[in-house]
């Protein structure tokens, strides 16, 4: 018999997820956070025309990633190149925020738009191609070259190139899922309108 006065007797009060699943979700979120923060460090140097709110606390978290990288990768007396990159990132982020446009190519920008690739100003390629292939490829080559001079900074850029690729994959998948949900909602709405028209949209003869 179900005891309504007992918490254990109410199915609705039972946890819907296990602690292991919640821990897995937290790990995925942390991974996503690090990937985006790392990629944002690269975007400041490789893109322009960001949304007004892109370099918020989320976008500026790349400073934490770079600080941790400097802490574990080089001795304190050899962090000058990474410190220069950190200072350059801060200045560029502030510059991008102060020059963030409201409209780009005639279209209103989302406040967290991740920027227009500079490579698109040089090569006749689409934004999608630039962000998914060309931009990460250029960063990989640049990072490899820098690694010959300063290994720590070069590796940071190399991993940043991978972060840009994974960030694009995540955002593309997220947008696809959202678009799919909107498409389903549109179909359901169309069916509802069709039903409405069938029963209520036409005037019927009255008394």
mmCIF file of N, CA, C and O in Angstrom, residues 86-176:
data_model
loop_
_atom_site.group_PDB
_atom_site.id
_atom_site.type_symbol
_atom_site.label_atom_id
_atom_site.label_comp_id
_atom_site.label_asym_id
_atom_site.label_seq_id
_atom_site.Cartn_x
_atom_site.Cartn_y
_atom_site.Cartn_z
ATOM 1 N N UNK A 86 49.023 36.600 -23.060
ATOM 2 C CA UNK A 86 47.921 36.926 -22.165
ATOM 3 C C UNK A 86 47.576 38.405 -22.234
ATOM 4 O O UNK A 86 46.395 38.776 -22.333
ATOM 5 N N UNK A 87 48.600 39.257 -22.205
ATOM 6 C CA UNK A 87 48.357 40.702 -22.283
ATOM 7 C C UNK A 87 47.740 41.075 -23.633
ATOM 8 O O UNK A 87 46.825 41.904 -23.705
ATOM 9 N N UNK A 88 48.230 40.453 -24.709
ATOM 10 C CA UNK A 88 47.685 40.735 -26.038
ATOM 11 C C UNK A 88 46.230 40.301 -26.128
ATOM 12 O O UNK A 88 45.399 40.998 -26.736
ATOM 13 N N UNK A 89 45.905 39.169 -25.521
ATOM 14 C CA UNK A 89 44.523 38.684 -25.534
ATOM 15 C C UNK A 89 43.598 39.662 -24.817
ATOM 16 O O UNK A 89 42.502 39.973 -25.308
ATOM 17 N N UNK A 90 44.013 40.152 -23.650
ATOM 18 C CA UNK A 90 43.177 41.086 -22.898
ATOM 19 C C UNK A 90 42.928 42.350 -23.708
ATOM 20 O O UNK A 90 41.794 42.845 -23.807
ATOM 21 N N UNK A 91 43.975 42.893 -24.305
ATOM 22 C CA UNK A 91 43.825 44.119 -25.097
ATOM 23 C C UNK A 91 42.931 43.891 -26.314
ATOM 24 O O UNK A 91 42.080 44.729 -26.640
ATOM 25 N N UNK A 92 43.106 42.744 -26.982
ATOM 26 C CA UNK A 92 42.267 42.452 -28.145
ATOM 27 C C UNK A 92 40.815 42.237 -27.744
ATOM 28 O O UNK A 92 39.897 42.684 -28.452
ATOM 29 N N UNK A 93 40.593 41.553 -26.629
ATOM 30 C CA UNK A 93 39.221 41.320 -26.169
ATOM 31 C C UNK A 93 38.517 42.639 -25.878
ATOM 32 O O UNK A 93 37.353 42.833 -26.252
ATOM 33 N N UNK A 94 39.223 43.557 -25.228
ATOM 34 C CA UNK A 94 38.640 44.872 -24.950
ATOM 35 C C UNK A 94 38.388 45.641 -26.249
ATOM 36 O O UNK A 94 37.375 46.323 -26.394
ATOM 37 N N UNK A 95 39.306 45.520 -27.195
ATOM 38 C CA UNK A 95 39.143 46.199 -28.478
ATOM 39 C C UNK A 95 37.944 45.634 -29.234
ATOM 40 O O UNK A 95 37.139 46.388 -29.796
ATOM 41 N N UNK A 96 37.827 44.306 -29.246
ATOM 42 C CA UNK A 96 36.696 43.672 -29.934
ATOM 43 C C UNK A 96 35.367 44.094 -29.311
ATOM 44 O O UNK A 96 34.392 44.348 -30.032
ATOM 45 N N UNK A 97 35.317 44.180 -27.996
ATOM 46 C CA UNK A 97 34.075 44.586 -27.329
ATOM 47 C C UNK A 97 33.706 46.017 -27.691
ATOM 48 O O UNK A 97 32.539 46.327 -27.943
ATOM 49 N N UNK A 98 34.706 46.892 -27.734
ATOM 50 C CA UNK A 98 34.426 48.297 -28.023
ATOM 51 C C UNK A 98 34.082 48.532 -29.491
ATOM 52 O O UNK A 98 33.481 49.552 -29.838
ATOM 53 N N UNK A 99 34.450 47.583 -30.352
ATOM 54 C CA UNK A 99 34.184 47.730 -31.782
ATOM 55 C C UNK A 99 33.179 46.698 -32.298
ATOM 56 O O UNK A 99 33.110 46.446 -33.499
ATOM 57 N N UNK A 100 32.445 46.110 -31.388
ATOM 58 C CA UNK A 100 31.469 45.094 -31.811
ATOM 59 C C UNK A 100 30.328 45.764 -32.576
ATOM 60 O O UNK A 100 29.679 46.673 -32.062
ATOM 61 N N UNK A 101 30.068 45.324 -33.808
ATOM 62 C CA UNK A 101 29.008 45.944 -34.622
ATOM 63 C C UNK A 101 27.636 45.376 -34.263
ATOM 64 O O UNK A 101 27.520 44.295 -33.681
ATOM 65 N N UNK A 102 26.631 46.115 -34.590
ATOM 66 C CA UNK A 102 25.263 45.633 -34.409
ATOM 67 C C UNK A 102 24.809 44.811 -35.609
ATOM 68 O O UNK A 102 23.990 43.904 -35.474
ATOM 69 N N UNK A 103 25.359 45.151 -36.774
ATOM 70 C CA UNK A 103 24.956 44.498 -38.020
ATOM 71 C C UNK A 103 26.210 44.093 -38.783
ATOM 72 O O UNK A 103 27.180 44.851 -38.848
ATOM 73 N N UNK A 104 26.202 42.896 -39.359
ATOM 74 C CA UNK A 104 27.314 42.428 -40.172
ATOM 75 C C UNK A 104 26.767 41.924 -41.503
ATOM 76 O O UNK A 104 25.939 41.003 -41.533
ATOM 77 N N UNK A 105 27.219 42.525 -42.597
ATOM 78 C CA UNK A 105 26.756 42.159 -43.931
ATOM 79 C C UNK A 105 25.238 42.212 -44.042
ATOM 80 O O UNK A 105 24.603 41.347 -44.644
ATOM 81 N N UNK A 106 24.666 43.226 -43.396
ATOM 82 C CA UNK A 106 23.230 43.444 -43.506
ATOM 83 C C UNK A 106 22.375 42.606 -42.573
ATOM 84 O O UNK A 106 21.153 42.715 -42.604
ATOM 85 N N UNK A 107 22.992 41.775 -41.735
ATOM 86 C CA UNK A 107 22.235 40.939 -40.815
ATOM 87 C C UNK A 107 22.570 41.311 -39.370
ATOM 88 O O UNK A 107 23.727 41.560 -39.026
ATOM 89 N N UNK A 108 21.541 41.336 -38.530
ATOM 90 C CA UNK A 108 21.734 41.668 -37.124
ATOM 91 C C UNK A 108 22.514 40.554 -36.430
ATOM 92 O O UNK A 108 22.201 39.375 -36.575
ATOM 93 N N UNK A 109 23.533 40.958 -35.683
ATOM 94 C CA UNK A 109 24.383 39.979 -35.015
ATOM 95 C C UNK A 109 23.767 39.505 -33.704
ATOM 96 O O UNK A 109 23.154 40.279 -32.969
ATOM 97 N N UNK A 110 23.955 38.221 -33.425
ATOM 98 C CA UNK A 110 23.626 37.716 -32.102
ATOM 99 C C UNK A 110 24.641 38.276 -31.120
ATOM 100 O O UNK A 110 25.814 38.460 -31.447
ATOM 101 N N UNK A 111 24.214 38.562 -29.899
ATOM 102 C CA UNK A 111 25.104 39.215 -28.937
ATOM 103 C C UNK A 111 26.319 38.360 -28.571
ATOM 104 O O UNK A 111 27.325 38.887 -28.092
ATOM 105 N N UNK A 112 26.222 37.049 -28.808
ATOM 106 C CA UNK A 112 27.360 36.168 -28.501
ATOM 107 C C UNK A 112 27.944 35.541 -29.767
ATOM 108 O O UNK A 112 28.531 34.452 -29.717
ATOM 109 N N UNK A 113 27.798 36.230 -30.861
ATOM 110 C CA UNK A 113 28.367 35.754 -32.121
ATOM 111 C C UNK A 113 29.877 35.580 -31.966
ATOM 112 O O UNK A 113 30.574 36.456 -31.443
ATOM 113 N N UNK A 114 30.391 34.454 -32.437
ATOM 114 C CA UNK A 114 31.794 34.095 -32.189
ATOM 115 C C UNK A 114 32.784 34.692 -33.181
ATOM 116 O O UNK A 114 33.943 34.292 -33.200
ATOM 117 N N UNK A 115 32.359 35.649 -33.979
ATOM 118 C CA UNK A 115 33.293 36.385 -34.811
ATOM 119 C C UNK A 115 33.384 35.922 -36.261
ATOM 120 O O UNK A 115 33.109 34.766 -36.582
ATOM 121 N N UNK A 116 33.768 36.858 -37.102
ATOM 122 C CA UNK A 116 33.958 36.597 -38.526
ATOM 123 C C UNK A 116 35.426 36.244 -38.773
ATOM 124 O O UNK A 116 36.321 37.008 -38.421
ATOM 125 N N UNK A 117 35.716 35.072 -39.368
ATOM 126 C CA UNK A 117 37.113 34.667 -39.581
ATOM 127 C C UNK A 117 37.857 35.634 -40.490
ATOM 128 O O UNK A 117 37.388 35.975 -41.579
ATOM 129 N N UNK A 118 39.037 36.059 -40.077
ATOM 130 C CA UNK A 118 39.850 36.963 -40.886
ATOM 131 C C UNK A 118 40.271 36.309 -42.195
ATOM 132 O O UNK A 118 40.483 36.997 -43.200
ATOM 133 N N UNK A 119 40.389 34.977 -42.180
ATOM 134 C CA UNK A 119 40.804 34.277 -43.392
ATOM 135 C C UNK A 119 39.781 34.448 -44.511
ATOM 136 O O UNK A 119 40.117 34.375 -45.695
ATOM 137 N N UNK A 120 38.513 34.707 -44.134
ATOM 138 C CA UNK A 120 37.472 34.930 -45.143
ATOM 139 C C UNK A 120 37.662 36.259 -45.865
ATOM 140 O O UNK A 120 37.112 36.460 -46.950
ATOM 141 N N UNK A 121 38.425 37.172 -45.245
ATOM 142 C CA UNK A 121 38.722 38.444 -45.904
ATOM 143 C C UNK A 121 39.835 38.291 -46.929
ATOM 144 O O UNK A 121 40.060 39.191 -47.740
ATOM 145 N N UNK A 122 40.531 37.157 -46.856
ATOM 146 C CA UNK A 122 41.665 36.925 -47.753
ATOM 147 C C UNK A 122 41.334 35.889 -48.823
ATOM 148 O O UNK A 122 41.675 36.053 -49.992
ATOM 149 N N UNK A 123 40.639 34.829 -48.421
ATOM 150 C CA UNK A 123 40.309 33.736 -49.344
ATOM 151 C C UNK A 123 38.817 33.727 -49.649
ATOM 152 O O UNK A 123 38.000 34.032 -48.771
ATOM 153 N N UNK A 124 38.432 33.359 -50.855
ATOM 154 C CA UNK A 124 37.007 33.299 -51.226
ATOM 155 C C UNK A 124 36.358 32.007 -50.714
ATOM 156 O O UNK A 124 35.993 31.118 -51.496
ATOM 157 N N UNK A 125 36.233 31.880 -49.410
ATOM 158 C CA UNK A 125 35.649 30.683 -48.795
ATOM 159 C C UNK A 125 34.504 31.101 -47.887
ATOM 160 O O UNK A 125 34.404 32.257 -47.475
ATOM 161 N N UNK A 126 33.657 30.142 -47.558
ATOM 162 C CA UNK A 126 32.513 30.415 -46.698
ATOM 163 C C UNK A 126 32.943 30.461 -45.232
ATOM 164 O O UNK A 126 34.009 29.943 -44.863
ATOM 165 N N UNK A 127 32.108 31.050 -44.425
ATOM 166 C CA UNK A 127 32.379 31.105 -42.987
ATOM 167 C C UNK A 127 32.446 29.704 -42.395
ATOM 168 O O UNK A 127 33.292 29.412 -41.539
ATOM 169 N N UNK A 128 31.578 28.835 -42.853
ATOM 170 C CA UNK A 128 31.559 27.459 -42.358
ATOM 171 C C UNK A 128 32.871 26.740 -42.676
ATOM 172 O O UNK A 128 33.453 26.076 -41.808
ATOM 173 N N UNK A 129 33.350 26.874 -43.909
ATOM 174 C CA UNK A 129 34.604 26.238 -44.295
ATOM 175 C C UNK A 129 35.778 26.807 -43.500
ATOM 176 O O UNK A 129 36.671 26.074 -43.063
ATOM 177 N N UNK A 130 35.765 28.113 -43.313
ATOM 178 C CA UNK A 130 36.852 28.756 -42.577
ATOM 179 C C UNK A 130 36.912 28.255 -41.138
ATOM 180 O O UNK A 130 37.989 27.910 -40.633
ATOM 181 N N UNK A 131 35.766 28.205 -40.479
ATOM 182 C CA UNK A 131 35.758 27.834 -39.064
ATOM 183 C C UNK A 131 35.983 26.349 -38.843
ATOM 184 O O UNK A 131 36.534 25.958 -37.809
ATOM 185 N N UNK A 132 35.579 25.536 -39.793
ATOM 186 C CA UNK A 132 35.684 24.088 -39.587
ATOM 187 C C UNK A 132 37.002 23.505 -40.065
ATOM 188 O O UNK A 132 37.480 22.503 -39.521
ATOM 189 N N UNK A 133 37.629 24.113 -41.076
ATOM 190 C CA UNK A 133 38.823 23.519 -41.674
ATOM 191 C C UNK A 133 40.020 24.471 -41.741
ATOM 192 O O UNK A 133 41.095 24.179 -41.207
ATOM 193 N N UNK A 134 39.823 25.608 -42.411
ATOM 194 C CA UNK A 134 40.960 26.477 -42.722
ATOM 195 C C UNK A 134 41.558 27.102 -41.466
ATOM 196 O O UNK A 134 42.780 27.063 -41.251
ATOM 197 N N UNK A 135 40.711 27.674 -40.635
ATOM 198 C CA UNK A 135 41.212 28.340 -39.427
ATOM 199 C C UNK A 135 41.972 27.376 -38.508
ATOM 200 O O UNK A 135 43.102 27.682 -38.102
ATOM 201 N N UNK A 136 41.416 26.210 -38.165
ATOM 202 C CA UNK A 136 42.199 25.258 -37.356
ATOM 203 C C UNK A 136 43.482 24.820 -38.041
ATOM 204 O O UNK A 136 44.516 24.643 -37.374
ATOM 205 N N UNK A 137 43.430 24.651 -39.373
ATOM 206 C CA UNK A 137 44.628 24.244 -40.098
ATOM 207 C C UNK A 137 45.724 25.300 -40.038
ATOM 208 O O UNK A 137 46.904 24.976 -39.841
ATOM 209 N N UNK A 138 45.340 26.557 -40.203
ATOM 210 C CA UNK A 138 46.321 27.644 -40.133
ATOM 211 C C UNK A 138 46.922 27.719 -38.733
ATOM 212 O O UNK A 138 48.139 27.908 -38.566
ATOM 213 N N UNK A 139 46.098 27.544 -37.725
ATOM 214 C CA UNK A 139 46.602 27.581 -36.350
ATOM 215 C C UNK A 139 47.545 26.416 -36.064
ATOM 216 O O UNK A 139 48.537 26.572 -35.340
ATOM 217 N N UNK A 140 47.234 25.251 -36.629
ATOM 218 C CA UNK A 140 48.126 24.101 -36.451
ATOM 219 C C UNK A 140 49.502 24.387 -37.039
ATOM 220 O O UNK A 140 50.533 24.117 -36.402
ATOM 221 N N UNK A 141 49.519 24.934 -38.246
ATOM 222 C CA UNK A 141 50.805 25.243 -38.872
ATOM 223 C C UNK A 141 51.543 26.346 -38.116
ATOM 224 O O UNK A 141 52.765 26.263 -37.905
ATOM 225 N N UNK A 142 50.807 27.357 -37.692
ATOM 226 C CA UNK A 142 51.433 28.450 -36.957
ATOM 227 C C UNK A 142 51.965 27.954 -35.617
ATOM 228 O O UNK A 142 53.083 28.312 -35.206
ATOM 229 N N UNK A 143 51.178 27.138 -34.926
ATOM 230 C CA UNK A 143 51.625 26.605 -33.640
ATOM 231 C C UNK A 143 52.852 25.734 -33.777
ATOM 232 O O UNK A 143 53.755 25.772 -32.932
ATOM 233 N N UNK A 144 52.904 24.944 -34.849
ATOM 234 C CA UNK A 144 54.082 24.102 -35.083
ATOM 235 C C UNK A 144 55.324 24.965 -35.299
ATOM 236 O O UNK A 144 56.404 24.656 -34.785
ATOM 237 N N UNK A 145 55.160 26.056 -36.048
ATOM 238 C CA UNK A 145 56.297 26.946 -36.272
ATOM 239 C C UNK A 145 56.753 27.625 -34.992
ATOM 240 O O UNK A 145 57.961 27.727 -34.718
ATOM 241 N N UNK A 146 55.797 28.087 -34.186
ATOM 242 C CA UNK A 146 56.142 28.745 -32.928
ATOM 243 C C UNK A 146 56.813 27.766 -31.969
ATOM 244 O O UNK A 146 57.713 28.142 -31.205
ATOM 245 N N UNK A 147 56.384 26.494 -32.014
ATOM 246 C CA UNK A 147 56.958 25.484 -31.122
ATOM 247 C C UNK A 147 58.449 25.293 -31.358
ATOM 248 O O UNK A 147 59.178 24.872 -30.447
ATOM 249 N N UNK A 148 58.930 25.598 -32.558
ATOM 250 C CA UNK A 148 60.359 25.483 -32.839
ATOM 251 C C UNK A 148 61.154 26.563 -32.112
ATOM 252 O O UNK A 148 62.357 26.405 -31.875
ATOM 253 N N UNK A 149 60.449 27.660 -31.757
ATOM 254 C CA UNK A 149 61.100 28.763 -31.052
ATOM 255 C C UNK A 149 60.811 28.689 -29.558
ATOM 256 O O UNK A 149 61.718 28.836 -28.730
ATOM 257 N N UNK A 150 59.532 28.498 -29.224
ATOM 258 C CA UNK A 150 59.121 28.379 -27.826
ATOM 259 C C UNK A 150 58.129 27.230 -27.719
ATOM 260 O O UNK A 150 56.994 27.354 -28.181
ATOM 261 N N UNK A 151 58.568 26.133 -27.151
ATOM 262 C CA UNK A 151 57.755 24.915 -27.147
ATOM 263 C C UNK A 151 56.440 25.099 -26.402
ATOM 264 O O UNK A 151 55.383 24.657 -26.858
ATOM 265 N N UNK A 152 56.477 25.749 -25.249
ATOM 266 C CA UNK A 152 55.271 25.904 -24.443
ATOM 267 C C UNK A 152 54.199 26.701 -25.173
ATOM 268 O O UNK A 152 53.038 26.285 -25.255
ATOM 269 N N UNK A 153 54.577 27.848 -25.738
ATOM 270 C CA UNK A 153 53.617 28.682 -26.461
ATOM 271 C C UNK A 153 53.129 27.977 -27.717
ATOM 272 O O UNK A 153 51.937 28.021 -28.051
ATOM 273 N N UNK A 154 54.040 27.296 -28.421
ATOM 274 C CA UNK A 154 53.652 26.583 -29.632
ATOM 275 C C UNK A 154 52.650 25.483 -29.349
ATOM 276 O O UNK A 154 51.658 25.325 -30.074
ATOM 277 N N UNK A 155 52.864 24.718 -28.267
ATOM 278 C CA UNK A 155 51.929 23.652 -27.912
ATOM 279 C C UNK A 155 50.581 24.220 -27.493
ATOM 280 O O UNK A 155 49.533 23.641 -27.782
ATOM 281 N N UNK A 156 50.611 25.360 -26.822
ATOM 282 C CA UNK A 156 49.348 25.990 -26.429
ATOM 283 C C UNK A 156 48.526 26.346 -27.661
ATOM 284 O O UNK A 156 47.308 26.156 -27.683
ATOM 285 N N UNK A 157 49.190 26.864 -28.681
ATOM 286 C CA UNK A 157 48.483 27.226 -29.915
ATOM 287 C C UNK A 157 48.015 25.971 -30.657
ATOM 288 O O UNK A 157 46.908 25.950 -31.215
ATOM 289 N N UNK A 158 48.851 24.917 -30.649
ATOM 290 C CA UNK A 158 48.452 23.663 -31.301
ATOM 291 C C UNK A 158 47.194 23.091 -30.659
ATOM 292 O O UNK A 158 46.253 22.700 -31.355
ATOM 293 N N UNK A 159 47.173 23.049 -29.331
ATOM 294 C CA UNK A 159 45.973 22.567 -28.646
ATOM 295 C C UNK A 159 44.811 23.530 -28.851
ATOM 296 O O UNK A 159 43.646 23.117 -28.898
ATOM 297 N N UNK A 160 45.132 24.819 -29.003
ATOM 298 C CA UNK A 160 44.087 25.791 -29.287
ATOM 299 C C UNK A 160 43.434 25.553 -30.641
ATOM 300 O O UNK A 160 42.234 25.759 -30.802
ATOM 301 N N UNK A 161 44.224 25.101 -31.614
ATOM 302 C CA UNK A 161 43.664 24.776 -32.932
ATOM 303 C C UNK A 161 42.659 23.636 -32.824
ATOM 304 O O UNK A 161 41.579 23.671 -33.433
ATOM 305 N N UNK A 162 43.004 22.628 -32.032
ATOM 306 C CA UNK A 162 42.077 21.512 -31.817
ATOM 307 C C UNK A 162 40.838 21.974 -31.068
ATOM 308 O O UNK A 162 39.718 21.526 -31.351
ATOM 309 N N UNK A 163 41.031 22.889 -30.110
ATOM 310 C CA UNK A 163 39.890 23.420 -29.368
ATOM 311 C C UNK A 163 38.930 24.159 -30.298
ATOM 312 O O UNK A 163 37.710 24.049 -30.160
ATOM 313 N N UNK A 164 39.486 24.900 -31.261
ATOM 314 C CA UNK A 164 38.638 25.603 -32.240
ATOM 315 C C UNK A 164 37.795 24.606 -33.045
ATOM 316 O O UNK A 164 36.608 24.836 -33.293
ATOM 317 N N UNK A 165 38.412 23.507 -33.440
ATOM 318 C CA UNK A 165 37.697 22.491 -34.211
ATOM 319 C C UNK A 165 36.593 21.850 -33.382
ATOM 320 O O UNK A 165 35.449 21.738 -33.831
ATOM 321 N N UNK A 166 36.907 21.454 -32.156
ATOM 322 C CA UNK A 166 35.906 20.815 -31.296
ATOM 323 C C UNK A 166 34.804 21.795 -30.918
ATOM 324 O O UNK A 166 33.639 21.403 -30.801
ATOM 325 N N UNK A 167 35.171 23.058 -30.732
ATOM 326 C CA UNK A 167 34.170 24.070 -30.410
ATOM 327 C C UNK A 167 33.202 24.237 -31.571
ATOM 328 O O UNK A 167 31.990 24.340 -31.370
ATOM 329 N N UNK A 168 33.719 24.253 -32.807
ATOM 330 C CA UNK A 168 32.853 24.371 -33.977
ATOM 331 C C UNK A 168 31.942 23.149 -34.109
ATOM 332 O O UNK A 168 30.756 23.285 -34.421
ATOM 333 N N UNK A 169 32.489 21.951 -33.864
ATOM 334 C CA UNK A 169 31.678 20.739 -33.946
ATOM 335 C C UNK A 169 30.531 20.792 -32.941
ATOM 336 O O UNK A 169 29.379 20.471 -33.262
ATOM 337 N N UNK A 170 30.850 21.210 -31.717
ATOM 338 C CA UNK A 170 29.809 21.295 -30.690
ATOM 339 C C UNK A 170 28.727 22.301 -31.076
ATOM 340 O O UNK A 170 27.534 22.011 -30.992
ATOM 341 N N UNK A 171 29.151 23.501 -31.504
ATOM 342 C CA UNK A 171 28.186 24.542 -31.849
ATOM 343 C C UNK A 171 27.327 24.138 -33.038
ATOM 344 O O UNK A 171 26.123 24.416 -33.068
ATOM 345 N N UNK A 172 27.934 23.458 -34.016
ATOM 346 C CA UNK A 172 27.179 23.014 -35.181
ATOM 347 C C UNK A 172 26.139 21.968 -34.779
ATOM 348 O O UNK A 172 24.989 22.002 -35.245
ATOM 349 N N UNK A 173 26.538 21.050 -33.927
ATOM 350 C CA UNK A 173 25.609 20.022 -33.456
ATOM 351 C C UNK A 173 24.487 20.642 -32.631
ATOM 352 O O UNK A 173 23.326 20.270 -32.784
ATOM 353 N N UNK A 174 24.845 21.601 -31.778
ATOM 354 C CA UNK A 174 23.833 22.279 -30.970
ATOM 355 C C UNK A 174 22.830 23.007 -31.847
ATOM 356 O O UNK A 174 21.611 22.923 -31.621
ATOM 357 N N UNK A 175 23.309 23.716 -32.864
ATOM 358 C CA UNK A 175 22.408 24.445 -33.754
ATOM 359 C C UNK A 175 21.516 23.487 -34.538
ATOM 360 O O UNK A 175 20.341 23.796 -34.803
ATOM 361 N N UNK A 176 22.074 22.338 -34.935
ATOM 362 C CA UNK A 176 21.268 21.353 -35.666
ATOM 363 C C UNK A 176 20.142 20.824 -34.779
ATOM 364 O O UNK A 176 18.994 20.690 -35.233
#
